[in-house]
Amino acid sequence: MIDEKQSINKKRIGVIYKYSLICIPVLIILVVLCGGNNNNPDYAAYKRIFLYQVTIEEGAWLDFIFIHFFRHIGLSYEYYRLTLYALGLYLIFRATKKMFGNNAFFFALFAIFPMMMETTQTTNFMCMCFLFYSIYLLNTKDSVIPALIAIVLGAGFHFIGYVYIPFIILIRKENLFQKQIFRILLIGALFVSVAFSAFAPIFIHVSTLTTGLFDGRIARYVLYEHTNLGHYYYYMLHFIGLSFAWTANTNVSKRYDLYSKKEIDYCNLVFKINVYMILFFPMLHFSGTVFRLWRNIVILDYAAWIIMLRGKEKTRGIYLIETISIVGLAIFYFILLINNGYHNSIVLTFLENFFF
């Protein structure tokens, strides 16, 4: 009996050792690459905020606390930034380790996209990490309180995090009435988005010339850049992610012979939050910042797909196709990042780092 326990313990130690050899170095490399980057479009702006901020801006109360703490103890902006990326990546690391053990493949997808973009936008990165961790908590805890606390902390770095709070609160209290109301809101959001898109060039051009109501990047994109599809470009990206979330949820749903209840519930949560994001489509016509709502759930889609991949009884061919599909999605997003004018400002400067 003692020998058997010792054998089991040795196996566990061996698994932990092998896991650590792969995943811990990956985590350290990502922290160095993301946290140590010192040349990107928003670097100077974030550094100015760090050096001179005296009041809470745009509701980023937790970021304000971090900034003043680091300034108080005499540490520079570079160490503040490194600490935030270490904290954010650790939250994702911890959640994915609990969900599917070896999370090296997940971080490989993250490295393709959205790592470079999130290296630029530090506060949104922290919001994304807390969102990811909150969905993990929502799926593993009996109460919504831990998940709600996590998402409020994320919103403390970027105000867009508050958008996710209704989802966290209502998802565990679904009933027929709420589903009907949600469907009405969903149809209404799609109708308003389609109708607005049809007349967007006129509305945005007039408002840009007069009141400056709309985000200049959105106006420029719709009127002049890349495509005549306008805001449908953003809708297309979201529906691609939604289709992956739907596929994962459909394949995993009710397959208790292949997946645990937690895995099935997680894929269902990811699909629902993708659907929930459609409610905010009309806001895209007013601010490009809203598009971060989509970007923040990309890694949730990755996690749901990886759970689907882990299903037993898959043929080698099916497994290969599904793996290529999710890698292809990440590469597709990365190509769009380059084609949208970020090749010089983000991609080429990514390896500029204060560590080397």
Coordinates of C-alpha atoms in Angstrom, one line a residue:
M1 CA 0.0 0.0 0.0
I2 CA 2.8 2.4 0.9
D3 CA 4.7 1.4 -2.2
E4 CA 1.6 2.1 -4.3
K5 CA 1.2 5.6 -2.8
Q6 CA 4.9 6.3 -3.3
S7 CA 4.6 5.3 -7.0
I8 CA 1.6 7.6 -7.4
N9 CA 3.4 10.5 -5.8
K10 CA 6.4 9.9 -8.0
K11 CA 4.2 9.9 -11.1
R12 CA 2.6 13.2 -10.0
I13 CA 6.0 14.7 -9.3
G14 CA 7.1 13.6 -12.8
V15 CA 4.1 15.2 -14.5
I16 CA 4.6 18.4 -12.6
Y17 CA 8.3 18.4 -13.5
K18 CA 7.5 17.9 -17.2
Y19 CA 4.8 20.5 -17.1
S20 CA 7.1 23.0 -15.5
L21 CA 9.8 22.4 -18.1
I22 CA 7.5 23.5 -20.8
C23 CA 5.0 26.0 -19.4
I24 CA 6.9 27.9 -16.8
P25 CA 9.6 29.0 -19.3
V26 CA 6.8 30.0 -21.7
L27 CA 5.2 32.2 -19.1
I28 CA 8.5 33.9 -18.2
I29 CA 9.2 34.5 -21.9
L30 CA 5.8 36.1 -22.4
V31 CA 6.2 38.3 -19.4
V32 CA 9.6 39.5 -20.6
L33 CA 8.4 40.1 -24.2
C34 CA 5.1 41.9 -23.2
G35 CA 6.2 43.6 -20.0
G36 CA 9.6 44.6 -21.2
N37 CA 8.5 46.1 -24.5
N38 CA 9.5 49.8 -24.6
N39 CA 8.5 50.9 -28.1
N40 CA 4.9 50.9 -29.2
P41 CA 2.3 53.5 -30.2
D42 CA 0.9 53.9 -26.7
Y43 CA 4.1 53.6 -24.7
A44 CA 4.8 57.3 -24.3
A45 CA 1.2 58.1 -23.5
Y46 CA 1.1 55.5 -20.7
K47 CA 4.4 56.7 -19.4
R48 CA 3.2 60.3 -19.2
I49 CA 0.1 59.1 -17.2
F50 CA 2.4 57.1 -14.9
L51 CA 4.6 60.2 -14.3
Y52 CA 2.0 62.9 -14.0
Q53 CA -1.4 61.5 -13.2
V54 CA -2.9 63.1 -10.1
T55 CA -6.6 62.1 -10.4
I56 CA -8.5 59.0 -11.5
E57 CA -9.0 59.1 -15.3
E58 CA -11.9 57.3 -17.1
G59 CA -12.8 55.3 -14.0
A60 CA -9.5 53.4 -13.9
W61 CA -9.3 53.5 -10.1
L62 CA -7.2 50.3 -9.7
D63 CA -4.7 51.5 -12.3
F64 CA -4.5 54.8 -10.3
I65 CA -3.7 52.8 -7.1
F66 CA -1.0 50.8 -8.8
I67 CA 0.6 53.9 -10.4
H68 CA 0.7 55.8 -7.1
F69 CA 2.0 52.7 -5.2
F70 CA 4.9 52.3 -7.6
R71 CA 5.7 56.0 -7.6
H72 CA 5.6 56.0 -3.8
I73 CA 8.1 53.2 -3.5
G74 CA 10.4 54.8 -6.2
L75 CA 10.0 52.2 -8.9
S76 CA 10.0 53.3 -12.6
Y77 CA 7.3 53.0 -15.2
E78 CA 9.2 50.0 -16.7
Y79 CA 8.8 48.0 -13.4
Y80 CA 5.1 49.0 -13.1
R81 CA 4.5 47.8 -16.6
L82 CA 6.4 44.5 -16.0
T83 CA 4.4 43.8 -12.9
L84 CA 1.1 44.3 -14.6
Y85 CA 1.9 41.9 -17.4
A86 CA 3.3 39.4 -14.9
L87 CA 0.0 39.6 -12.9
G88 CA -2.2 39.4 -15.9
L89 CA -0.4 36.5 -17.5
Y90 CA -0.4 34.7 -14.2
L91 CA -4.2 34.9 -14.0
I92 CA -4.5 33.4 -17.4
F93 CA -1.8 30.8 -16.7
R94 CA -3.5 29.7 -13.4
A95 CA -7.0 29.4 -15.0
T96 CA -5.8 27.5 -18.1
K97 CA -3.6 25.2 -16.0
K98 CA -6.7 24.3 -13.9
M99 CA -8.8 23.9 -17.1
F100 CA -6.6 21.8 -19.3
G101 CA -3.3 21.1 -17.5
N102 CA -0.7 21.7 -20.2
N103 CA -1.5 25.2 -21.5
A104 CA 1.4 25.6 -23.8
F105 CA -0.8 25.3 -26.9
F106 CA -3.1 28.0 -25.5
F107 CA -0.2 30.4 -25.0
A108 CA 1.1 29.6 -28.5
L109 CA -2.3 30.8 -29.9
F110 CA -2.1 33.8 -27.6
A111 CA 1.4 34.6 -28.9
I112 CA 0.1 34.7 -32.5
F113 CA -2.8 37.0 -31.5
P114 CA -3.7 39.1 -29.5
M115 CA -0.3 39.3 -27.7
M116 CA 1.3 42.0 -29.8
M117 CA -1.8 44.2 -29.7
E118 CA -2.3 43.8 -26.0
T119 CA 1.4 44.6 -25.4
T120 CA 0.5 48.1 -26.7
Q121 CA -2.7 48.6 -24.7
T122 CA -1.7 47.7 -21.1
T123 CA -4.9 48.7 -19.3
N124 CA -7.1 46.8 -21.7
F125 CA -4.8 43.8 -21.4
M126 CA -5.4 43.7 -17.6
C127 CA -9.2 44.0 -18.2
M128 CA -9.0 41.1 -20.7
C129 CA -7.0 38.9 -18.1
F130 CA -9.5 39.6 -15.3
L131 CA -12.4 38.8 -17.7
F132 CA -10.8 35.5 -18.6
Y133 CA -10.3 34.7 -14.9
S134 CA -13.8 35.7 -14.0
I135 CA -15.3 33.3 -16.6
Y136 CA -13.1 30.6 -15.1
L137 CA -14.4 31.4 -11.6
L138 CA -18.0 31.6 -12.8
N139 CA -17.6 28.1 -14.2
T140 CA -16.0 26.6 -11.1
K141 CA -17.6 28.4 -8.1
D142 CA -21.2 28.0 -6.9
S143 CA -21.5 31.8 -6.3
V144 CA -21.2 34.6 -8.8
I145 CA -19.5 36.8 -6.2
P146 CA -15.8 35.7 -7.0
A147 CA -16.4 36.2 -10.7
L148 CA -18.1 39.6 -10.1
I149 CA -15.1 40.8 -8.0
A150 CA -12.7 39.7 -10.7
I151 CA -14.5 41.6 -13.4
V152 CA -14.8 44.7 -11.2
L153 CA -11.1 44.6 -10.7
G154 CA -10.6 44.4 -14.4
A155 CA -12.9 47.4 -14.9
G156 CA -10.6 49.2 -12.4
F157 CA -8.0 49.2 -15.2
H158 CA -10.3 49.9 -18.2
F159 CA -13.9 51.1 -17.9
I160 CA -15.0 48.8 -20.8
G161 CA -14.9 46.0 -18.2
Y162 CA -18.2 47.2 -16.7
V163 CA -20.0 46.1 -19.8
Y164 CA -19.4 42.5 -18.8
I165 CA -21.0 42.8 -15.3
P166 CA -24.7 42.3 -16.4
F167 CA -23.6 39.1 -18.1
I168 CA -21.9 37.8 -15.0
I169 CA -24.9 38.7 -12.8
L170 CA -27.7 37.3 -15.1
I171 CA -26.1 34.2 -16.6
R172 CA -26.7 32.1 -13.5
K173 CA -30.4 33.3 -13.2
E174 CA -31.7 32.4 -16.6
N175 CA -35.5 31.9 -17.0
L176 CA -37.9 32.0 -19.8
F177 CA -38.8 35.7 -19.3
Q178 CA -35.2 36.8 -19.4
K179 CA -34.5 34.7 -22.5
Q180 CA -37.4 36.4 -24.3
I181 CA -36.2 39.8 -23.3
F182 CA -32.7 39.0 -24.4
R183 CA -33.9 37.8 -27.8
I184 CA -35.8 41.1 -28.3
L185 CA -32.7 43.1 -27.4
L186 CA -30.6 41.0 -29.7
I187 CA -32.8 41.4 -32.7
G188 CA -33.1 45.2 -31.9
A189 CA -29.3 45.5 -31.7
L190 CA -28.9 43.8 -35.0
F191 CA -31.6 45.9 -36.7
V192 CA -30.1 49.2 -35.4
S193 CA -26.6 48.1 -36.4
V194 CA -27.6 47.2 -40.0
A195 CA -29.8 50.3 -40.4
F196 CA -27.1 52.6 -39.0
S197 CA -24.4 50.9 -41.2
A198 CA -26.4 51.7 -44.3
F199 CA -26.3 55.4 -43.6
A200 CA -23.0 55.5 -41.6
P201 CA -20.9 57.4 -44.1
I202 CA -23.5 60.3 -44.1
F203 CA -24.0 60.4 -40.4
I204 CA -20.4 60.1 -39.4
H205 CA -19.2 62.6 -42.0
V206 CA -21.6 65.2 -40.9
S207 CA -21.0 64.6 -37.1
T208 CA -17.2 64.6 -37.6
L209 CA -17.3 68.0 -39.4
T210 CA -19.7 69.5 -36.8
T211 CA -19.8 68.0 -33.3
G212 CA -16.9 65.6 -33.3
L213 CA -19.3 63.0 -31.7
F214 CA -17.8 60.0 -33.4
D215 CA -14.4 58.4 -33.0
G216 CA -12.1 59.6 -35.7
R217 CA -10.7 56.2 -36.5
I218 CA -14.2 54.7 -37.1
A219 CA -15.1 57.7 -39.4
R220 CA -11.8 57.3 -41.3
Y221 CA -12.3 53.6 -41.7
V222 CA -15.9 53.8 -42.9
L223 CA -15.2 56.7 -45.3
Y224 CA -11.8 56.1 -46.7
E225 CA -9.9 52.9 -45.7
H226 CA -9.6 49.3 -46.7
T227 CA -13.1 48.3 -47.6
N228 CA -16.6 49.5 -48.6
L229 CA -18.1 47.1 -46.1
G230 CA -17.6 49.7 -43.3
H231 CA -18.7 48.4 -39.9
Y232 CA -19.6 45.0 -41.4
Y233 CA -15.8 44.4 -41.1
Y234 CA -16.1 44.4 -37.3
Y235 CA -19.3 42.4 -37.5
M236 CA -17.6 39.8 -39.7
L237 CA -14.7 39.4 -37.2
H238 CA -17.1 38.9 -34.3
F239 CA -19.3 36.4 -36.2
I240 CA -16.2 34.4 -37.1
G241 CA -15.3 34.1 -33.4
L242 CA -19.0 33.4 -32.6
S243 CA -19.0 30.5 -35.2
F244 CA -16.0 28.9 -33.5
A245 CA -17.6 29.3 -30.1
W246 CA -20.8 27.8 -31.4
T247 CA -18.9 24.9 -33.0
A248 CA -17.1 24.2 -29.7
N249 CA -20.3 24.4 -27.7
T250 CA -22.3 22.2 -30.1
N251 CA -19.6 19.5 -30.2
V252 CA -19.1 19.5 -26.4
S253 CA -22.7 20.0 -25.3
K254 CA -24.3 17.0 -23.5
R255 CA -21.4 14.8 -24.4
Y256 CA -20.9 13.6 -20.8
D257 CA -19.2 10.5 -22.1
L258 CA -16.3 12.6 -23.5
Y259 CA -16.3 15.8 -21.4
S260 CA -16.7 16.8 -17.8
K261 CA -19.7 18.9 -16.7
K262 CA -17.3 21.8 -16.0
E263 CA -16.0 21.6 -19.6
I264 CA -19.5 21.5 -21.1
D265 CA -20.6 24.4 -18.9
Y266 CA -17.5 26.5 -19.9
C267 CA -18.0 26.1 -23.6
N268 CA -21.6 27.1 -23.1
L269 CA -20.6 30.2 -21.2
V270 CA -18.2 31.2 -23.9
F271 CA -20.8 30.8 -26.6
K272 CA -23.3 32.9 -24.5
I273 CA -20.8 35.7 -24.0
N274 CA -20.2 35.8 -27.7
V275 CA -23.9 36.2 -28.3
Y276 CA -24.1 38.8 -25.5
M277 CA -21.5 41.0 -27.3
I278 CA -23.9 41.4 -30.2
L279 CA -26.0 43.7 -28.0
F280 CA -23.2 46.3 -28.2
F281 CA -22.9 46.4 -32.0
P282 CA -24.7 49.7 -32.3
M283 CA -22.0 51.3 -30.1
L284 CA -19.4 50.6 -32.7
H285 CA -20.8 53.5 -34.7
F286 CA -19.8 55.9 -31.9
S287 CA -16.4 54.7 -30.7
G288 CA -13.7 52.3 -32.0
T289 CA -13.0 51.5 -28.3
V290 CA -16.0 49.2 -28.3
F291 CA -14.2 46.8 -30.6
R292 CA -12.1 45.8 -27.7
L293 CA -15.1 43.9 -26.4
W294 CA -14.6 41.5 -29.2
R295 CA -10.8 41.4 -28.8
N296 CA -11.1 40.6 -25.1
I297 CA -13.1 37.4 -25.7
V298 CA -10.8 36.0 -28.4
I299 CA -8.8 34.0 -25.8
L300 CA -12.1 32.6 -24.4
D301 CA -12.8 31.2 -27.8
Y302 CA -9.4 29.7 -27.9
A303 CA -10.0 28.0 -24.5
A304 CA -13.4 26.6 -25.6
W305 CA -11.9 25.2 -28.8
I306 CA -9.0 23.5 -26.9
I307 CA -11.5 21.9 -24.5
M308 CA -13.3 20.5 -27.6
L309 CA -9.9 19.2 -28.9
R310 CA -9.4 17.3 -25.7
G311 CA -12.4 15.1 -26.3
K312 CA -11.6 11.4 -26.3
E313 CA -12.3 9.1 -29.3
K314 CA -11.2 11.6 -31.9
T315 CA -9.6 10.2 -35.0
R316 CA -6.2 11.6 -35.9
G317 CA -7.7 13.3 -39.0
I318 CA -10.4 15.1 -37.1
Y319 CA -8.0 16.2 -34.4
L320 CA -5.6 17.6 -37.1
I321 CA -8.4 19.5 -38.9
E322 CA -9.6 21.0 -35.7
T323 CA -6.1 22.0 -34.6
I324 CA -5.3 23.5 -38.0
S325 CA -8.6 25.4 -37.8
I326 CA -7.9 27.2 -34.5
V327 CA -4.3 27.9 -35.5
G328 CA -5.5 29.3 -38.8
L329 CA -8.0 31.6 -37.0
A330 CA -5.1 33.0 -34.8
I331 CA -3.0 33.5 -38.0
F332 CA -5.9 35.2 -39.8
Y333 CA -6.3 37.6 -36.9
F334 CA -2.6 38.4 -37.0
I335 CA -2.7 39.0 -40.7
L336 CA -5.5 41.5 -40.2
L337 CA -3.4 43.2 -37.5
I338 CA -0.6 43.7 -40.1
N339 CA -2.9 44.8 -42.9
N340 CA -4.6 47.4 -40.7
G341 CA -1.5 49.5 -40.5
Y342 CA 0.2 48.0 -37.4
H343 CA 3.0 46.3 -39.1
N344 CA 5.6 49.1 -38.5
S345 CA 4.2 50.5 -35.3
I346 CA 3.6 47.2 -33.4
V347 CA 5.0 44.1 -35.1
L348 CA 8.4 45.5 -36.1
T349 CA 8.9 47.2 -32.7
F350 CA 7.7 44.2 -30.6
L351 CA 11.2 43.0 -29.8
E352 CA 12.5 46.4 -28.7
N353 CA 12.8 45.6 -25.0
F354 CA 14.5 47.0 -22.0
F355 CA 15.8 43.6 -21.1
F356 CA 17.9 43.3 -24.3

